[in-house]
Amino acid sequence: MTEHHLPSQLEVSPEAPDRNLALELVRVTEAGAMASGRWVGRGDKNGADGAAVKAMRALIHTVSMNGVVVIGEGEKDHAPMLYNGERVGDGTGPECDVAVDPVDGTTLTAKGMANAVSVMAVAERGAMFDPSAVFYMDKLATGPEAADFVDITAPVAVNIKRIAKAKKSAVEDVTVVILDRPRHEGLVKEVREAGARIKFIADGDVAGAIMAAREGTGVDLLLGIGGTPEGIITACAMKCLGGTLQAKLWPKDDEERQRALDAGHDLDKVLEIDDLVRSDNVFFVATGITDGELLRGVRYRAETAYTQSLVMRSKSGTIRQIDSQHRLSKLRAYSSVDFERPS
C-alpha cells in the first residue's frame, strides 16, 4: 500500500461481514416476528414491541458477529435491551454496525393491520449515519426503474410524471405511499392534484419504502416525513434493492434545529443512500408480522409457526424470500424465548 492510499473500512476491519451472516440474521427477525405476532390485534403496541425486543435480543447474541447497536430502542436509560451502543453478537465475527426495529409498525400490530414487520440491518463498523441529532427526515423512495429520474427538491408533480415516464405508464397509474399524519396535508393535496393515487399507511414507513422499490406491490413511490432511524434502515434496504432514497433532515422545533447545527449537519443538504450507509457490504432482513403487500404475516397452527422473510445483501445483489416452518417446542428448548400466548 502506498503512503497516500487511505485504507477503506473493509481493509481496516479485522473481518468483513460475509454471506454466511444472512441466515443467522433472519433467525433474529423470525424470533421477533413470532413473539410479537402473538399480540396482533390485542390493542397493546407496547406489549407487542416488548415481546419482539426480548426475543430478538436473546437470538442476536448467538449471531457470529461483533456488533454495536447504532439504531435500536433508544438510549440505555430508557431502553434496557437493544439500546443504542449495546454490544451484540457472540463476539467472534466481524465488527458491525447494527440497526434493529423489532416492530416496524407497532400500531399496525396492535390493530391487526397490514404490513407490520420485524427488521434488522447490518453493515461494516462505522458505516451508518448517526441519527441522534434530528428525529425526523423528509423522504423520497422509489425502485430501480425510476431511481435516476427523481429529485426530492423538485415539485411533487414533476417526480410523479418522471416515474410514470420511467415505468411507461400514465400518471393516473402511479401510486404514492404516505404516512397518514396531519403534517402531510399539503403533500396529499399536491399528489392528488398531480393525478396520482395514494395509499395511506398508519405506521411503518420502512415497509412502505420497500414496497415502493419492489415489483408487484402496487406501490411506486414513498413520500413524506418519517423517522430518521427508519430512514437509515431503509437506506440499507435500498442499497440491496438498487432503488433510491433521498432525504433531508427535518427538525421538529428550534431546539432540535440548533442541536443539528451544533452537530455539524447541513439542513439543506440532500442525503443520498451513500450518506446514510457508507458501505457496499450491507445485509437487510425483514420478517412479516401481519399480512401485507410486502410479506405474509406469522401463522400459528397448534405447536407450529410459519413465517415469511426477505433476506438481502448489497454486495451480491441477492434477494431471497424465505418461507419457514418452526416447531415452537424446539425453539423454546434452545433459545429460552417464550413463544406462548400472552396472558
Short mmCIF file of C-alpha atoms in Angstrom, two decimals:
data_model
loop_
_atom_site.label_atom_id
_atom_site.label_comp_id
_atom_site.label_asym_id
_atom_site.label_seq_id
_atom_site.Cartn_x
_atom_site.Cartn_y
_atom_site.Cartn_z
CA MET A 1 0.00 0.00 0.00
CA THR A 2 1.45 3.38 -0.98
CA GLU A 3 1.72 6.16 1.59
CA HIS A 4 -1.03 8.32 0.07
CA HIS A 5 -3.55 5.48 -0.11
CA LEU A 6 -6.28 5.75 2.53
CA PRO A 7 -7.47 2.33 3.69
CA SER A 8 -11.16 1.63 3.26
CA GLN A 9 -13.43 0.44 6.06
CA LEU A 10 -13.26 -3.01 4.51
CA GLU A 11 -9.47 -3.05 4.76
CA VAL A 12 -9.22 -1.81 8.34
CA SER A 13 -11.88 -4.17 9.67
CA PRO A 14 -10.41 -7.35 11.17
CA GLU A 15 -13.07 -9.24 9.27
CA ALA A 16 -15.81 -8.09 6.90
CA PRO A 17 -19.40 -9.34 7.17
CA ASP A 18 -19.75 -12.31 4.84
CA ARG A 19 -22.54 -14.16 3.11
CA ASN A 20 -22.86 -16.68 5.92
CA LEU A 21 -24.31 -13.93 8.11
CA ALA A 22 -27.59 -13.75 6.20
CA LEU A 23 -29.25 -16.88 7.54
CA GLU A 24 -28.06 -16.13 11.05
CA LEU A 25 -29.65 -12.68 10.93
CA VAL A 26 -33.00 -13.88 9.64
CA ARG A 27 -33.33 -16.13 12.68
CA VAL A 28 -33.33 -12.94 14.76
CA THR A 29 -36.17 -11.24 12.89
CA GLU A 30 -38.10 -14.51 12.75
CA ALA A 31 -37.93 -14.67 16.54
CA GLY A 32 -39.08 -11.05 16.84
CA ALA A 33 -41.98 -11.62 14.47
CA MET A 34 -43.12 -14.83 16.16
CA ALA A 35 -43.02 -13.24 19.60
CA SER A 36 -44.86 -10.05 18.61
CA GLY A 37 -47.24 -11.97 16.36
CA ARG A 38 -48.95 -13.30 19.49
CA TRP A 39 -50.02 -9.71 20.21
CA VAL A 40 -51.58 -8.94 16.82
CA GLY A 41 -54.96 -7.27 17.21
CA ARG A 42 -54.78 -7.10 21.01
CA GLY A 43 -54.59 -3.31 21.13
CA ASP A 44 -51.32 -3.27 23.08
CA LYS A 45 -48.48 -1.92 20.97
CA ASN A 46 -46.07 -1.79 23.90
CA GLY A 47 -46.73 -5.44 24.68
CA ALA A 48 -46.03 -6.37 21.07
CA ASP A 49 -42.84 -4.33 20.95
CA GLY A 50 -41.60 -5.64 24.30
CA ALA A 51 -42.11 -9.25 23.24
CA ALA A 52 -40.21 -8.67 19.98
CA VAL A 53 -37.34 -6.89 21.73
CA LYS A 54 -36.91 -9.70 24.26
CA ALA A 55 -36.95 -12.39 21.59
CA MET A 56 -34.57 -10.58 19.24
CA ARG A 57 -32.10 -9.84 22.00
CA ALA A 58 -31.99 -13.49 23.01
CA LEU A 59 -31.25 -14.59 19.44
CA ILE A 60 -28.95 -11.76 18.37
CA HIS A 61 -26.31 -12.79 20.89
CA THR A 62 -25.96 -16.14 19.07
CA VAL A 63 -25.00 -14.45 15.77
CA SER A 64 -21.36 -14.70 14.69
CA MET A 65 -20.51 -11.00 14.77
CA ASN A 66 -19.04 -8.33 17.00
CA GLY A 67 -21.81 -5.78 16.64
CA VAL A 68 -22.75 -2.42 18.12
CA VAL A 69 -26.37 -1.25 18.07
CA VAL A 70 -26.34 2.08 16.23
CA ILE A 71 -30.11 2.24 15.81
CA GLY A 72 -32.13 0.49 18.46
CA GLU A 73 -34.75 1.08 21.11
CA GLY A 74 -33.23 4.35 22.35
CA GLU A 75 -30.75 5.46 24.98
CA LYS A 76 -29.71 3.00 27.68
CA ASP A 77 -31.54 4.87 30.46
CA HIS A 78 -34.87 4.27 28.74
CA ALA A 79 -34.16 1.03 26.90
CA PRO A 80 -32.84 -1.88 28.95
CA MET A 81 -32.49 -4.10 25.86
CA LEU A 82 -31.21 -3.40 22.32
CA TYR A 83 -30.26 0.11 23.39
CA ASN A 84 -28.05 2.36 21.28
CA GLY A 85 -24.43 1.43 21.93
CA GLU A 86 -25.15 -2.09 23.20
CA ARG A 87 -22.71 -4.78 22.14
CA VAL A 88 -24.48 -7.64 20.35
CA GLY A 89 -23.45 -10.90 18.72
CA ASP A 90 -21.26 -13.64 20.14
CA GLY A 91 -18.10 -11.55 19.74
CA THR A 92 -16.39 -13.94 17.34
CA GLY A 93 -17.21 -12.44 13.95
CA PRO A 94 -16.79 -9.17 12.06
CA GLU A 95 -17.07 -5.67 13.52
CA CYS A 96 -20.53 -4.41 12.54
CA ASP A 97 -22.98 -1.56 12.86
CA VAL A 98 -26.38 -2.97 13.71
CA ALA A 99 -29.79 -1.36 13.21
CA VAL A 100 -32.84 -3.05 14.65
CA ASP A 101 -36.53 -2.24 14.60
CA PRO A 102 -38.18 -5.15 16.40
CA VAL A 103 -41.61 -3.99 15.23
CA ASP A 104 -41.79 -1.55 12.33
CA GLY A 105 -45.46 -0.79 12.76
CA THR A 106 -46.40 -1.18 16.43
CA THR A 107 -49.80 0.42 15.83
CA LEU A 108 -50.34 -1.86 12.83
CA THR A 109 -49.59 -4.86 15.03
CA ALA A 110 -51.83 -3.71 17.86
CA LYS A 111 -54.73 -3.13 15.46
CA GLY A 112 -54.11 -6.20 13.29
CA MET A 113 -53.47 -4.00 10.24
CA ALA A 114 -51.29 -4.79 7.23
CA ASN A 115 -47.52 -4.55 6.72
CA ALA A 116 -46.08 -4.77 10.23
CA VAL A 117 -42.59 -6.29 10.03
CA SER A 118 -39.61 -7.08 12.21
CA VAL A 119 -36.46 -5.67 10.60
CA MET A 120 -32.70 -5.62 11.03
CA ALA A 121 -29.79 -4.25 9.03
CA VAL A 122 -26.06 -4.86 9.41
CA ALA A 123 -23.12 -3.05 7.81
CA GLU A 124 -19.42 -2.68 8.44
CA ARG A 125 -18.49 -0.83 11.61
CA GLY A 126 -18.73 2.95 11.26
CA ALA A 127 -20.84 2.84 8.10
CA MET A 128 -24.19 4.06 9.40
CA PHE A 129 -25.21 7.71 9.74
CA ASP A 130 -25.70 8.92 13.33
CA PRO A 131 -29.43 9.74 13.65
CA SER A 132 -29.30 11.18 17.17
CA ALA A 133 -29.47 14.92 16.39
CA VAL A 134 -32.74 15.03 14.41
CA PHE A 135 -35.56 12.55 14.89
CA TYR A 136 -37.38 13.17 11.57
CA MET A 137 -36.42 13.42 7.92
CA ASP A 138 -38.31 14.19 4.73
CA LYS A 139 -38.00 11.17 2.42
CA LEU A 140 -38.44 10.12 -1.17
CA ALA A 141 -38.01 6.46 -2.14
CA THR A 142 -38.59 4.56 -5.36
CA GLY A 143 -37.29 1.49 -7.16
CA PRO A 144 -34.56 0.87 -9.74
CA GLU A 145 -36.65 1.81 -12.79
CA ALA A 146 -37.08 5.43 -11.73
CA ALA A 147 -34.14 5.82 -9.34
CA ASP A 148 -32.14 8.05 -11.70
CA PHE A 149 -35.03 10.36 -12.57
CA VAL A 150 -36.38 11.61 -9.24
CA ASP A 151 -35.28 14.58 -7.15
CA ILE A 152 -36.61 15.35 -3.68
CA THR A 153 -36.12 19.09 -4.30
CA ALA A 154 -38.37 19.02 -7.41
CA PRO A 155 -42.14 19.59 -7.21
CA VAL A 156 -44.20 16.51 -6.38
CA ALA A 157 -45.98 16.61 -9.74
CA VAL A 158 -42.65 16.57 -11.59
CA ASN A 159 -41.45 13.46 -9.75
CA ILE A 160 -44.73 11.68 -10.37
CA LYS A 161 -44.52 12.44 -14.10
CA ARG A 162 -40.91 11.22 -14.20
CA ILE A 163 -41.85 7.96 -12.50
CA ALA A 164 -44.77 7.44 -14.87
CA LYS A 165 -42.46 8.00 -17.84
CA ALA A 166 -39.74 5.70 -16.46
CA LYS A 167 -42.30 2.93 -15.91
CA LYS A 168 -44.02 3.57 -19.24
CA SER A 169 -47.35 4.18 -17.53
CA ALA A 170 -49.79 7.04 -17.04
CA VAL A 171 -49.63 9.47 -14.14
CA GLU A 172 -53.01 8.14 -13.03
CA ASP A 173 -51.43 4.69 -12.60
CA VAL A 174 -48.76 5.92 -10.16
CA THR A 175 -49.44 5.05 -6.51
CA VAL A 176 -47.74 7.02 -3.74
CA VAL A 177 -47.48 5.62 -0.22
CA ILE A 178 -47.70 8.25 2.54
CA LEU A 179 -47.85 8.06 6.33
CA ASP A 180 -51.31 9.19 7.44
CA ARG A 181 -50.33 12.22 9.51
CA PRO A 182 -51.71 15.80 9.78
CA ARG A 183 -48.29 17.14 8.74
CA HIS A 184 -48.81 15.62 5.28
CA GLU A 185 -51.99 17.52 4.45
CA GLY A 186 -50.22 19.73 1.90
CA LEU A 187 -48.33 16.79 0.39
CA VAL A 188 -51.54 14.81 -0.04
CA LYS A 189 -53.12 17.75 -1.86
CA GLU A 190 -50.13 18.00 -4.24
CA VAL A 191 -50.22 14.28 -5.05
CA ARG A 192 -53.95 14.37 -5.77
CA GLU A 193 -53.65 17.49 -7.89
CA ALA A 194 -50.92 15.74 -9.90
CA GLY A 195 -53.43 12.98 -10.66
CA ALA A 196 -51.72 10.11 -8.84
CA ARG A 197 -53.23 7.66 -6.39
CA ILE A 198 -52.42 7.47 -2.67
CA LYS A 199 -52.01 4.51 -0.36
CA PHE A 200 -52.07 5.70 3.24
CA ILE A 201 -50.19 3.78 5.91
CA ALA A 202 -50.80 4.27 9.61
CA ASP A 203 -47.28 3.30 10.64
CA GLY A 204 -44.13 1.60 9.41
CA ASP A 205 -42.50 3.55 6.59
CA VAL A 206 -39.61 1.07 6.22
CA ALA A 207 -42.08 -1.41 4.75
CA GLY A 208 -43.67 1.40 2.73
CA ALA A 209 -40.36 2.34 1.13
CA ILE A 210 -39.52 -1.27 0.28
CA MET A 211 -42.95 -1.67 -1.30
CA ALA A 212 -42.16 1.35 -3.47
CA ALA A 213 -38.95 -0.34 -4.62
CA ARG A 214 -40.25 -3.86 -5.30
CA GLU A 215 -42.29 -5.04 -8.25
CA GLY A 216 -45.73 -6.45 -7.72
CA THR A 217 -46.68 -4.43 -4.63
CA GLY A 218 -48.79 -1.86 -6.48
CA VAL A 219 -46.73 0.99 -4.97
CA ASP A 220 -44.37 3.22 -6.97
CA LEU A 221 -43.17 5.99 -4.67
CA LEU A 222 -42.87 6.85 -0.99
CA LEU A 223 -43.06 10.48 0.06
CA GLY A 224 -43.24 12.31 3.37
CA ILE A 225 -41.74 12.88 6.77
CA GLY A 226 -40.83 9.91 8.92
CA GLY A 227 -38.25 8.83 11.46
CA THR A 228 -34.55 9.32 10.79
CA PRO A 229 -33.60 5.92 12.32
CA GLU A 230 -36.10 4.25 9.98
CA GLY A 231 -34.58 6.21 7.12
CA ILE A 232 -31.17 4.67 7.73
CA ILE A 233 -32.64 1.17 7.88
CA THR A 234 -34.48 1.97 4.64
CA ALA A 235 -31.19 3.11 3.05
CA CYS A 236 -29.71 -0.31 3.84
CA ALA A 237 -32.66 -1.98 2.12
CA MET A 238 -32.44 0.32 -0.90
CA LYS A 239 -28.74 -0.39 -1.29
CA CYS A 240 -29.68 -4.05 -1.65
CA LEU A 241 -32.66 -3.41 -3.95
CA GLY A 242 -30.98 -0.94 -6.30
CA GLY A 243 -33.60 1.71 -5.60
CA THR A 244 -33.08 5.21 -4.32
CA LEU A 245 -33.72 7.03 -1.07
CA GLN A 246 -33.30 10.78 -0.89
CA ALA A 247 -33.82 12.62 2.38
CA LYS A 248 -33.47 15.95 4.14
CA LEU A 249 -33.28 16.31 7.90
CA TRP A 250 -36.49 17.83 9.31
CA PRO A 251 -36.07 19.37 12.78
CA LYS A 252 -39.40 19.47 14.60
CA ASP A 253 -38.61 22.66 16.56
CA ASP A 254 -35.96 25.35 17.09
CA GLU A 255 -34.24 23.39 19.83
CA GLU A 256 -33.75 20.37 17.59
CA ARG A 257 -32.66 22.64 14.74
CA GLN A 258 -29.94 24.13 16.90
CA ARG A 259 -28.86 20.68 18.09
CA ALA A 260 -28.48 19.61 14.47
CA LEU A 261 -26.43 22.67 13.59
CA ASP A 262 -24.24 22.16 16.66
CA ALA A 263 -23.64 18.57 15.48
CA GLY A 264 -22.42 19.92 12.14
CA HIS A 265 -25.38 18.91 9.98
CA ASP A 266 -26.27 20.85 6.84
CA LEU A 267 -30.07 21.03 6.97
CA ASP A 268 -30.28 21.98 3.30
CA LYS A 269 -28.26 19.00 2.11
CA VAL A 270 -30.00 16.18 0.26
CA LEU A 271 -28.82 12.96 1.88
CA GLU A 272 -28.35 10.10 -0.55
CA ILE A 273 -28.06 6.39 0.25
CA ASP A 274 -24.25 6.56 0.49
CA ASP A 275 -24.55 9.36 3.05
CA LEU A 276 -26.78 7.21 5.24
CA VAL A 277 -24.85 3.94 4.95
CA ARG A 278 -21.26 4.20 3.73
CA SER A 279 -20.69 0.60 2.74
CA ASP A 280 -21.25 -1.68 -0.21
CA ASN A 281 -21.46 -4.69 2.09
CA VAL A 282 -24.87 -4.40 3.73
CA PHE A 283 -27.34 -7.01 4.92
CA PHE A 284 -31.06 -6.37 5.37
CA VAL A 285 -33.58 -8.84 6.77
CA ALA A 286 -37.30 -8.48 7.45
CA THR A 287 -39.92 -10.93 8.67
CA GLY A 288 -43.63 -10.29 8.33
CA ILE A 289 -45.71 -9.91 11.49
CA THR A 290 -49.03 -9.13 9.81
CA ASP A 291 -50.09 -9.84 6.24
CA GLY A 292 -49.26 -7.18 3.68
CA GLU A 293 -48.12 -6.40 0.16
CA LEU A 294 -44.51 -6.95 1.22
CA LEU A 295 -44.65 -10.15 3.27
CA ARG A 296 -47.10 -12.62 4.73
CA GLY A 297 -47.60 -12.41 8.47
CA VAL A 298 -46.96 -15.09 11.09
CA ARG A 299 -49.33 -18.05 11.07
CA TYR A 300 -49.82 -20.24 14.12
CA ARG A 301 -51.06 -23.81 14.00
CA ALA A 302 -51.01 -25.68 17.33
CA GLU A 303 -47.29 -26.08 18.15
CA THR A 304 -46.11 -24.71 14.79
CA ALA A 305 -45.48 -21.21 13.47
CA TYR A 306 -44.98 -20.22 9.83
CA THR A 307 -43.02 -17.12 8.82
CA GLN A 308 -42.09 -15.34 5.60
CA SER A 309 -38.93 -13.26 5.39
CA LEU A 310 -36.98 -11.10 2.97
CA VAL A 311 -33.19 -11.52 3.10
CA MET A 312 -30.98 -9.21 1.03
CA ARG A 313 -27.28 -8.46 0.58
CA SER A 314 -25.99 -5.45 -1.31
CA LYS A 315 -22.58 -6.87 -2.25
CA SER A 316 -24.05 -9.75 -4.23
CA GLY A 317 -27.38 -8.15 -5.13
CA THR A 318 -29.10 -11.29 -3.89
CA ILE A 319 -32.71 -11.04 -2.74
CA ARG A 320 -34.23 -14.10 -1.13
CA GLN A 321 -37.75 -14.72 0.10
CA ILE A 322 -37.71 -17.40 2.77
CA ASP A 323 -40.73 -19.37 3.97
CA SER A 324 -40.03 -21.14 7.25
CA GLN A 325 -41.83 -23.60 9.48
CA HIS A 326 -40.95 -23.53 13.18
CA ARG A 327 -41.71 -26.07 15.90
CA LEU A 328 -42.25 -23.88 18.94
CA SER A 329 -41.25 -26.58 21.40
CA LYS A 330 -37.83 -26.82 19.72
CA LEU A 331 -37.42 -23.04 19.72
CA ARG A 332 -38.19 -22.81 23.42
CA ALA A 333 -35.69 -25.55 24.15
CA TYR A 334 -32.66 -23.81 22.62
CA SER A 335 -33.50 -20.11 22.59
CA SER A 336 -35.01 -19.56 26.06
CA VAL A 337 -37.64 -17.36 24.33
CA ASP A 338 -41.21 -17.80 25.48
CA PHE A 339 -43.40 -18.09 22.40
CA GLU A 340 -46.53 -18.87 24.43
CA ARG A 341 -49.65 -16.79 24.01
CA PRO A 342 -49.69 -13.57 26.09
CA SER A 343 -51.77 -13.75 29.26
#
